XYZ file of C-alpha atoms in Angstrom:
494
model
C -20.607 -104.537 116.365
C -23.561 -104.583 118.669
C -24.868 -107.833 120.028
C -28.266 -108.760 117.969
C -30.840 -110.589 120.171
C -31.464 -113.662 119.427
C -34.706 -115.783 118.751
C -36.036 -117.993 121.595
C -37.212 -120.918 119.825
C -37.415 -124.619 120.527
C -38.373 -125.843 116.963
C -34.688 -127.322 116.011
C -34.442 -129.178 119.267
C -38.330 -130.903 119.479
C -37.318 -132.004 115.983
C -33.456 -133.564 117.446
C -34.553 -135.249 120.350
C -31.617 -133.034 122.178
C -32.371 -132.975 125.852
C -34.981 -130.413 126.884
C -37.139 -131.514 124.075
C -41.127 -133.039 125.826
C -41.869 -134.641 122.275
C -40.492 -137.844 121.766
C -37.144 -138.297 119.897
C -37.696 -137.377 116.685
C -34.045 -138.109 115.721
C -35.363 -141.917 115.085
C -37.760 -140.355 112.321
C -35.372 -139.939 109.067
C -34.387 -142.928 107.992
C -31.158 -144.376 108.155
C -30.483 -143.162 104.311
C -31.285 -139.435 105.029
C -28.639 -139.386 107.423
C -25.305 -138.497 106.059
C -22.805 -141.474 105.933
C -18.803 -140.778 106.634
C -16.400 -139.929 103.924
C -13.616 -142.869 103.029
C -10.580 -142.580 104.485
C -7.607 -141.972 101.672
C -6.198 -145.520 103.137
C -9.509 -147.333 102.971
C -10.926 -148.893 100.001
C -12.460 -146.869 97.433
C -16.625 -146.852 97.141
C -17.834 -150.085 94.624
C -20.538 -149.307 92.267
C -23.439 -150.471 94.993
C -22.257 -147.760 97.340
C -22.562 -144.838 94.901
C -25.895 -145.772 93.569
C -27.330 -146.087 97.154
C -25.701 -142.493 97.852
C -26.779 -141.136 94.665
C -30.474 -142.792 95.488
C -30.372 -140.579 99.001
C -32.131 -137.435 99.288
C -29.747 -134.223 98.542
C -29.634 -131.450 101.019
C -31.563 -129.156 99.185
C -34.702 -131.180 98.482
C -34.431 -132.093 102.553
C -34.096 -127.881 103.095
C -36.960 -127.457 100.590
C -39.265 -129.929 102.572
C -38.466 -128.591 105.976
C -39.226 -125.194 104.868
C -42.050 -126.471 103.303
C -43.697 -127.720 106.710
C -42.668 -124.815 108.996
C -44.611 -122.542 106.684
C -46.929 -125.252 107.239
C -47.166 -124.944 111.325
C -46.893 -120.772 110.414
C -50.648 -121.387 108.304
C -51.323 -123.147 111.826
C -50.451 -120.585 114.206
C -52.349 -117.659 112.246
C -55.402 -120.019 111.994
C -54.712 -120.065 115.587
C -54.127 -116.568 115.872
C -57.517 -115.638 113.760
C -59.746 -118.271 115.946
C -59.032 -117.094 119.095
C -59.510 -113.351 118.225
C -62.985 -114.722 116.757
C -63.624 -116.564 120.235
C -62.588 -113.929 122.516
C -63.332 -110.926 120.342
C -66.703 -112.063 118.650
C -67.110 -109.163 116.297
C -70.684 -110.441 115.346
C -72.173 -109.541 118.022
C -70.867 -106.187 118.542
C -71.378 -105.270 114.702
C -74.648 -106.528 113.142
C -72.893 -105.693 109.223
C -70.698 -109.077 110.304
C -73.770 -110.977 110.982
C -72.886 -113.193 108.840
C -69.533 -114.477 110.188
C -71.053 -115.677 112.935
C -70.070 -119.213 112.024
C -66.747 -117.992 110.790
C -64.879 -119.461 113.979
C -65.707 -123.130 113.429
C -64.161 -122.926 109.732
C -61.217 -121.144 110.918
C -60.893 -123.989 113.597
C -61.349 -126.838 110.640
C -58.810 -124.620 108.505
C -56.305 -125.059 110.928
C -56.981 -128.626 111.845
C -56.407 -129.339 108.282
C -53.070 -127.328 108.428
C -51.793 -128.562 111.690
C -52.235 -132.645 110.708
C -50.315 -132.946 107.926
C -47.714 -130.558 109.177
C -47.176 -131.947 112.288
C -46.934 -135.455 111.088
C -44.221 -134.257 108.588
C -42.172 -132.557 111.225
C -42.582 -135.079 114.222
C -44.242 -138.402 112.947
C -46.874 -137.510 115.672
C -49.799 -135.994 115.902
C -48.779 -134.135 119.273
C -46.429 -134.224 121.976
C -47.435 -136.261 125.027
C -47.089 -134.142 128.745
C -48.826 -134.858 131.225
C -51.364 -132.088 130.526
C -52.172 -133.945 126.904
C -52.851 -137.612 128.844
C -55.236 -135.675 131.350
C -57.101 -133.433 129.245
C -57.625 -136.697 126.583
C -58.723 -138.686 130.619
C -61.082 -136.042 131.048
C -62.352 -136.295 127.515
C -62.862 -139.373 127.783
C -64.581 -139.050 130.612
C -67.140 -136.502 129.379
C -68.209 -139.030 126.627
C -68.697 -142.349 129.012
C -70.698 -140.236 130.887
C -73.291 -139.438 127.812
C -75.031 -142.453 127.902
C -76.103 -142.197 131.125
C -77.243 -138.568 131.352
C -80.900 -137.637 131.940
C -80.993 -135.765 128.632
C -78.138 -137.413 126.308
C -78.501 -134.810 123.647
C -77.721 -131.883 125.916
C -75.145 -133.861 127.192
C -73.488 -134.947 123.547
C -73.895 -130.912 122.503
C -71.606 -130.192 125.585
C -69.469 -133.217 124.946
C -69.102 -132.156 121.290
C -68.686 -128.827 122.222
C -65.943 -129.590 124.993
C -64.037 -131.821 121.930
C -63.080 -128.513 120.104
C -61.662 -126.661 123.402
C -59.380 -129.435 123.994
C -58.695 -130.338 119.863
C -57.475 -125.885 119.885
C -55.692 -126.555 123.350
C -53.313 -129.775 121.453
C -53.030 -127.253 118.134
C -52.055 -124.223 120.981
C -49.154 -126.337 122.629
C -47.420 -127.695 119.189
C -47.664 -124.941 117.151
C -46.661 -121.844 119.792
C -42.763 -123.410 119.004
C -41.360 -119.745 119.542
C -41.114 -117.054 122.370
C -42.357 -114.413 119.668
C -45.651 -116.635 118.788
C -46.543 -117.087 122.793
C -46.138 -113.161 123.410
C -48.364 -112.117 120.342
C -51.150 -114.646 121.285
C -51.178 -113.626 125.022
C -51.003 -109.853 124.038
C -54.220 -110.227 121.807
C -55.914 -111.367 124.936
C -54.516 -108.864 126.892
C -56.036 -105.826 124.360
C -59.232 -107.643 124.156
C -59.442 -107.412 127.931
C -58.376 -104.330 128.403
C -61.419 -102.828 125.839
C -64.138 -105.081 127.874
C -62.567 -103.739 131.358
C -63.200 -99.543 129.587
C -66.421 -101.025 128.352
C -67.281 -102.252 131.737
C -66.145 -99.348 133.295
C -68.104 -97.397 131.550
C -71.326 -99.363 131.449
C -71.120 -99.279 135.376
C -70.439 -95.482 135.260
C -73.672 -94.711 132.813
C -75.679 -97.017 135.116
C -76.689 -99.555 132.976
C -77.315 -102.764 134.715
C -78.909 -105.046 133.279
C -78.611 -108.034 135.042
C -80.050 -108.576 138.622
C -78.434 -107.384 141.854
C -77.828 -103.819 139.852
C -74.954 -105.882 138.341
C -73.330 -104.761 134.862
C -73.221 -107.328 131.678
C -70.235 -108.034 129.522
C -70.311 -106.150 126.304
C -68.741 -109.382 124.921
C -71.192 -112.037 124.377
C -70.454 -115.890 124.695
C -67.366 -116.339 127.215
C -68.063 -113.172 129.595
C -71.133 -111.811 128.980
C -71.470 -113.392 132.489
C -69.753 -110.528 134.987
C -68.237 -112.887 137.286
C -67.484 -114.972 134.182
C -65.315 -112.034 132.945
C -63.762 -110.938 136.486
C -62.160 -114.561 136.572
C -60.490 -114.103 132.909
C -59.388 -110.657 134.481
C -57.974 -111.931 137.037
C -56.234 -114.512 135.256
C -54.717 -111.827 132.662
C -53.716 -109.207 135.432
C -50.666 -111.232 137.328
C -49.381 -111.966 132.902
C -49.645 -108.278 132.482
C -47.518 -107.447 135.793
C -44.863 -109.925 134.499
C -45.035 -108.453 131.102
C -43.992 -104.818 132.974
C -41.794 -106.517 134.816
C -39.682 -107.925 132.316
C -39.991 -105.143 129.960
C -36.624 -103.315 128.434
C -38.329 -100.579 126.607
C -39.658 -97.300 127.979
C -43.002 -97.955 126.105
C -43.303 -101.615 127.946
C -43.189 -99.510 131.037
C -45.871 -97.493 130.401
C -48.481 -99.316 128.767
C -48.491 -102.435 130.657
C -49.446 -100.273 134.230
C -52.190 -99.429 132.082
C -53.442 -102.333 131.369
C -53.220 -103.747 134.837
C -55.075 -100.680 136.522
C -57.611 -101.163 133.672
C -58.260 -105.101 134.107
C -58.379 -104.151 138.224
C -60.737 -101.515 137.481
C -62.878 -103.964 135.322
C -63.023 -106.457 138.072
C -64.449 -103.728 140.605
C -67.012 -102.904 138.118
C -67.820 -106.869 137.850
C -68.812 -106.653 141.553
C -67.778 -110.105 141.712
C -66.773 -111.215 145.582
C -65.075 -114.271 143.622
C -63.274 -112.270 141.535
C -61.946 -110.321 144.051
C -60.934 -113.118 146.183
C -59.071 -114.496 142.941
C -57.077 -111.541 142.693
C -56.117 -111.407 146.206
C -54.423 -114.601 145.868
C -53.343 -113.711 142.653
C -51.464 -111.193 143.590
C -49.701 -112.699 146.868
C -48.721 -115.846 144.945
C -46.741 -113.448 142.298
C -45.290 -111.329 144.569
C -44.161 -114.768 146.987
C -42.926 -116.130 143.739
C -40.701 -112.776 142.729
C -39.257 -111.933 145.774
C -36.495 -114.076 146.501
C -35.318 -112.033 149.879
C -38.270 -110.063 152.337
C -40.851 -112.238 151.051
C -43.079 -111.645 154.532
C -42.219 -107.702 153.753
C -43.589 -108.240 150.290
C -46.348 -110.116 151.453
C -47.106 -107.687 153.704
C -47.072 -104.830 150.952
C -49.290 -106.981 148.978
C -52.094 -106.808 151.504
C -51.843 -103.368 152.510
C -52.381 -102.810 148.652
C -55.600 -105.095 148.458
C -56.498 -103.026 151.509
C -55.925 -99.581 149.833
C -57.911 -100.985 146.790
C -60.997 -101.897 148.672
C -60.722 -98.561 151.014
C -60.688 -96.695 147.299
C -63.133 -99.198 146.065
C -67.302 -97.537 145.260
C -68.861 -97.743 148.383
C -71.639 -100.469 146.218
C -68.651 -102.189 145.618
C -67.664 -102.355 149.454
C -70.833 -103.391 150.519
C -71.280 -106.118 147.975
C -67.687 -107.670 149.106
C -69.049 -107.753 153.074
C -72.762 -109.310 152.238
C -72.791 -112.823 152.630
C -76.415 -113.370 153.334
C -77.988 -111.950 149.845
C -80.141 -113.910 147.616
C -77.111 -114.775 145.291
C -74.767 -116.033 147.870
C -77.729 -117.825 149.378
C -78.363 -119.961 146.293
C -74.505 -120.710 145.267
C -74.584 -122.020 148.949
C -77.870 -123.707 147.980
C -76.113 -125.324 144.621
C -73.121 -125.860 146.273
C -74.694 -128.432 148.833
C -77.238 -129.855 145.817
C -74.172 -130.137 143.783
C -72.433 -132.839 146.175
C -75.595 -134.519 147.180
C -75.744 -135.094 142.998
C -72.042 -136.204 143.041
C -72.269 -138.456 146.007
C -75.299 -140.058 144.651
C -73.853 -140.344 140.671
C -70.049 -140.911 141.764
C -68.799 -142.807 138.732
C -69.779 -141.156 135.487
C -71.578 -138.261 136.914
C -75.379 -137.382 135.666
C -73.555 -136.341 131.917
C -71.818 -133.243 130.863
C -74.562 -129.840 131.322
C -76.839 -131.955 132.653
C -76.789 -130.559 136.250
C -79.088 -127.601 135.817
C -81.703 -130.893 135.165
C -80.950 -132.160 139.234
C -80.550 -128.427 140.598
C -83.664 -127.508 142.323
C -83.437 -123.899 140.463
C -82.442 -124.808 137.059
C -79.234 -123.148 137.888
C -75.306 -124.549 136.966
C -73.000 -125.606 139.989
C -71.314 -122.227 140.266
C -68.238 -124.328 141.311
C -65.838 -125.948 138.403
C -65.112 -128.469 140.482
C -68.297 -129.961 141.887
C -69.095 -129.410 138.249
C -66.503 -131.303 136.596
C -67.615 -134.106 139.635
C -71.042 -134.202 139.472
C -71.536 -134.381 135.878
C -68.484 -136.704 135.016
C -68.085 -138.429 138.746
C -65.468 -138.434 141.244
C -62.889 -139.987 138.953
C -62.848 -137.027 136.336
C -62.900 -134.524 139.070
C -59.519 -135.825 139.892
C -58.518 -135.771 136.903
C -59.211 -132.254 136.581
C -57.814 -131.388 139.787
C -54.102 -133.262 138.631
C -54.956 -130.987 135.369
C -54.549 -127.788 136.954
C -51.814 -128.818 139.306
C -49.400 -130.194 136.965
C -49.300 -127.335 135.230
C -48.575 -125.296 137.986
C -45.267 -127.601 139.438
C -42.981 -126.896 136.328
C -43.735 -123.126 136.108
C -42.746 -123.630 140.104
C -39.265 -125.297 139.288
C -38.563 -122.777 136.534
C -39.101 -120.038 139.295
C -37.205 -121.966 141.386
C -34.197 -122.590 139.028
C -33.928 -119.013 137.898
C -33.955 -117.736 141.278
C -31.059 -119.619 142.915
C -29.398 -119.063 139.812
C -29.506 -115.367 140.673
C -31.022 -114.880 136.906
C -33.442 -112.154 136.124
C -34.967 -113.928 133.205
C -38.008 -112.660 131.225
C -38.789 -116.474 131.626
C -38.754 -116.778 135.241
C -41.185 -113.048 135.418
C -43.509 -115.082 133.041
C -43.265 -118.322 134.354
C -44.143 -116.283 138.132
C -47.180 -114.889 136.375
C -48.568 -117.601 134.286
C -48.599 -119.750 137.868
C -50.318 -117.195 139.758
C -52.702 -116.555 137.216
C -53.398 -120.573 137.599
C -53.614 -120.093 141.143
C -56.320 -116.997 140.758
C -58.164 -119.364 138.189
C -58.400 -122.041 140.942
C -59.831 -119.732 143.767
C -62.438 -117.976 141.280
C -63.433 -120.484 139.465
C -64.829 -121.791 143.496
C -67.698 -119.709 142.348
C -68.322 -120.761 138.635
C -69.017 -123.201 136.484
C -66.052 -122.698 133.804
C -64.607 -126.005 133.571
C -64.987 -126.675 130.218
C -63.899 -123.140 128.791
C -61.394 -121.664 127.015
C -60.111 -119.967 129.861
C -58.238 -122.835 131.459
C -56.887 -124.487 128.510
C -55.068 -120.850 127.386
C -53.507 -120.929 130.396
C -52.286 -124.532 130.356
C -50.953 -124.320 126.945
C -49.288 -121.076 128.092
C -47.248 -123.173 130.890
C -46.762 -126.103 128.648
C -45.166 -123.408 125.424
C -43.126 -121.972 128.278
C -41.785 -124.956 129.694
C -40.987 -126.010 126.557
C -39.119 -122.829 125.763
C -37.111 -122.975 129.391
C -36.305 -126.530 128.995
C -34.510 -125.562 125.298
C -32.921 -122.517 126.861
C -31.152 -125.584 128.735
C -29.798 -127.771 125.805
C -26.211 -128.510 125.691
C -23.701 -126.374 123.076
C -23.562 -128.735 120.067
C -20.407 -129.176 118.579
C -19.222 -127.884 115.195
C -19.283 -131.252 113.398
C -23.286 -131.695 115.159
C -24.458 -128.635 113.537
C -22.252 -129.371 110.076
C -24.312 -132.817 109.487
C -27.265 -130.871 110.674
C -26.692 -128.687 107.695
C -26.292 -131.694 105.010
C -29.397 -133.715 105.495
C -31.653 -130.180 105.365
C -32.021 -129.536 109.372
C -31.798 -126.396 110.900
C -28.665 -125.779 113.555
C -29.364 -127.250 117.114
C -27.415 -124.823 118.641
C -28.834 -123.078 121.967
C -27.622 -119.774 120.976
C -30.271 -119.462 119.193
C -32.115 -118.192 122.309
C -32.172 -114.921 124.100
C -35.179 -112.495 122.520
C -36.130 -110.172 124.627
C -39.770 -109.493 125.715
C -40.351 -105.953 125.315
């Protein structure tokens, strides 16, 4: 009989406290009477009266079943509320069909809807309203952060908006990292990214090909309004989604894996030329080398090596615009990024505690223009002390997608996990380098890739639970819980 692939999912083992598990032990959460209690021995004395009564009183199996089920469909209303937002978000078919005018509000419901799904539930499955990584205590810092700053900004209602505003990126980025509980749920949200990028790369491709530039500097604009509507805005998601796509083909067992995921990376490479964004290019330059250091466990140098003649090849076959934009450094645009840059640090030198309040820069800059840098952003609207925080943000995701590499590789495993773990870190590393030249620290793009690493980890670290014994998995099965066994995992990316 042939072996059936199994489904990766951590959701038994967060709600065990088995190792592997980052929520908190959740085995502490039934009470002492939902647990099943020992059968007498034939030699030892028969059960008095007060004994039955208290086991009669004790929830039966089934009702405990019925209430577990109960709250996974629960965190399943979650994860397609999650599902629906971030199509709305990314997608933002308003603005690209006036009939659905009117849904235009229809992703801040869709967030409340699943806010409203994801409290209850989660309470009910870990007594918590989220897990606790590092990421969570940083991102809740930086918060923080962002509101002590509001009462000192030079406009405080611009800076409560973009407090306010900042509040629902990081209340979807908590919802993202409890609810993805399964490799299936991670792969369908990142794929819905990756077809929404690849239909803004065509639609930049072809904007740039008809000649319609409607920005300044004969620059194209994102057919998709909101997030990348701003062209180097959109290179830096594209180079963020192009190393995910490579690990996708990568770690692909079907002949239609093989094919379509090329396609999607010579798409998103081809929408980043037609950005004509120097910063995105430099972001997928180091994209690029990190994944390939990361994969190749012998040659790396060789690889290395490969990995620049290929940059090469792709600026030799690069438009000849496109060449000429990379190799100017003295134009009006780089000339006032350089000009922000400097203004940027004499603001955070002067306001190093709290910052001058979140989107209140373009108030200090002497063009009305943002930072163009996330991180002098981050620091010279919050201060010094957030811009840390932000900076331990990014890296601690990065270190356990590192040791995950790291692990797989001396292990001699070719794991669909280590291939996405690879990816997910270099497209953290491309964030870092293009996001140098804009100010993106408080969007989505970030926090997707965060709660990417963090649903991963959590997925590797389960992959690593002990075998639980018969008898574990038997009293597992009386009080209502599903099996904790680890051979649960093993689904294949295709």
């Amino acid at each position: 009989m042939p072996h059936k692939p199994h489904v990766l999912d951590y959701e038994a083992v967060t709600r065990s406290g088995m190792p592997g598990s980052f929520g908190r032990a959740e085995s502490n959460q039934l009470s002492e009477a939902s647990w099943p209690q020992p059968e007498p021995h034939p030699e030892q004395d028969p059960p008095t009266e007060a004994s039955t009564k208290q086991a009669a009183a004790r929830p039966q199996g089934k009702t405990s079943r019925q209430a577990t089920t109960i709250f996974k469909r629960g965190h399943a209303v979650s994860y397609a509320g999650l599902v629906l937002f971030t199509a709305l978000v990314y997608f933002r078919p308003y603005e690209l069909f006036p009939s659905l005018k009117w849904t235009s509000s229809s992703a801040f419901w869709v967030a409340l809807g699943t806010l409203i799904a994801y409290v209850p539930t989660q309470l009910g499955l870990e007594g918590t309203l989220t897990i606790r990584p590092r990421e969570i205590n940083l991102v809740l810092l930086l918060l923080l952060g962002g509101l002590l700053s509001v009462p000192f900004a030079l406009d405080r209602s611009m800076a409560w908006t973009g407090w306010v505003e900042f509040v629902k990126v990081v209340l979807m980025f908590i919802i993202m990292v409890n609810v993805v509980r399964s490799e299936a749920r991670l792969k369908i949200l990142i794929l819905l990214i990756l077809v929404i990028s690849c239909w803004m790369s065509v639609a930049a491709m072809n904007d740039y090909r008809m000649g319609r530039f409607n920005l300044p500097g004969q620059r194209i604009e994102g057919i998709i309004g909101g997030l990348f509507d701003n062209p180097n805005d959109m290179a830096l998601h594209l180079v963020t989604m192009v190393p995910i796509a490579i690990a996708f083909f990568l770690s692909s067992r079907r002949l239609l894996g093989k094919l379509i995921y090329p396609v999607c990376v010579v798409l998103m490479i081809a929408g980043i030329v037609a950005s004509f964004s120097r910063g995105g290019f430099l972001g997928l330059v180091c994209a690029i080398g990190v994944l390939m250091w990361r994969l190749a466990r012998r040659n790396r140098a060789l690889f290395l090596a490969i990995a620049l003649v290929l940059c090469a090849g792709f600026v030799v076959l690069a438009p000849d615009d496109y060449r000429t934009r990379l190799a100017t450094t003295g134009d009006g645009s780089s000339v006032q990024r350089q000009n922000d840059l400097k203004r940027s640090l004499m603001v955070l030198v002067h306001h190093p505690l709290l910052g001058v309040g979140m989107d209140n820069y373009v108030l200090f800059s002497n063009t009305e223009h943002a930072t163009h840098n996330a991180y002098t952003q981050v620091g010279s609207e919050m201060g010094v002390p957030a811009m840390l925080v932000y900076i331990m943000f990014l890296l601690s995701a990065i270190k356990p997608l590192r040791r995950i590499g790291l692990d797989m590789s001396e292990a001699g495993r070719r794991s669909r996990l280590r291939y996405l773990a690879a990816g997910i870190e270099a497209s953290l590393v491309g964030y870092m380098v293009a996001s140098f030249f804009s100010s993106v620290a408080y969007l989505w793009y970030l926090y997707y890739l965060v709660g990417y690493a963090i649903c991963l980890r959590r997925l590797y670290e389960a992959s690593q639970s002990p075998q639980p014994s018969a008898k574990t998995e038997q009293n597992d099965n009386r009080v209502g819980l599903e099996p904790r066994s680890s051979s649960r995992i093993g689904a294949e990316f295709s």
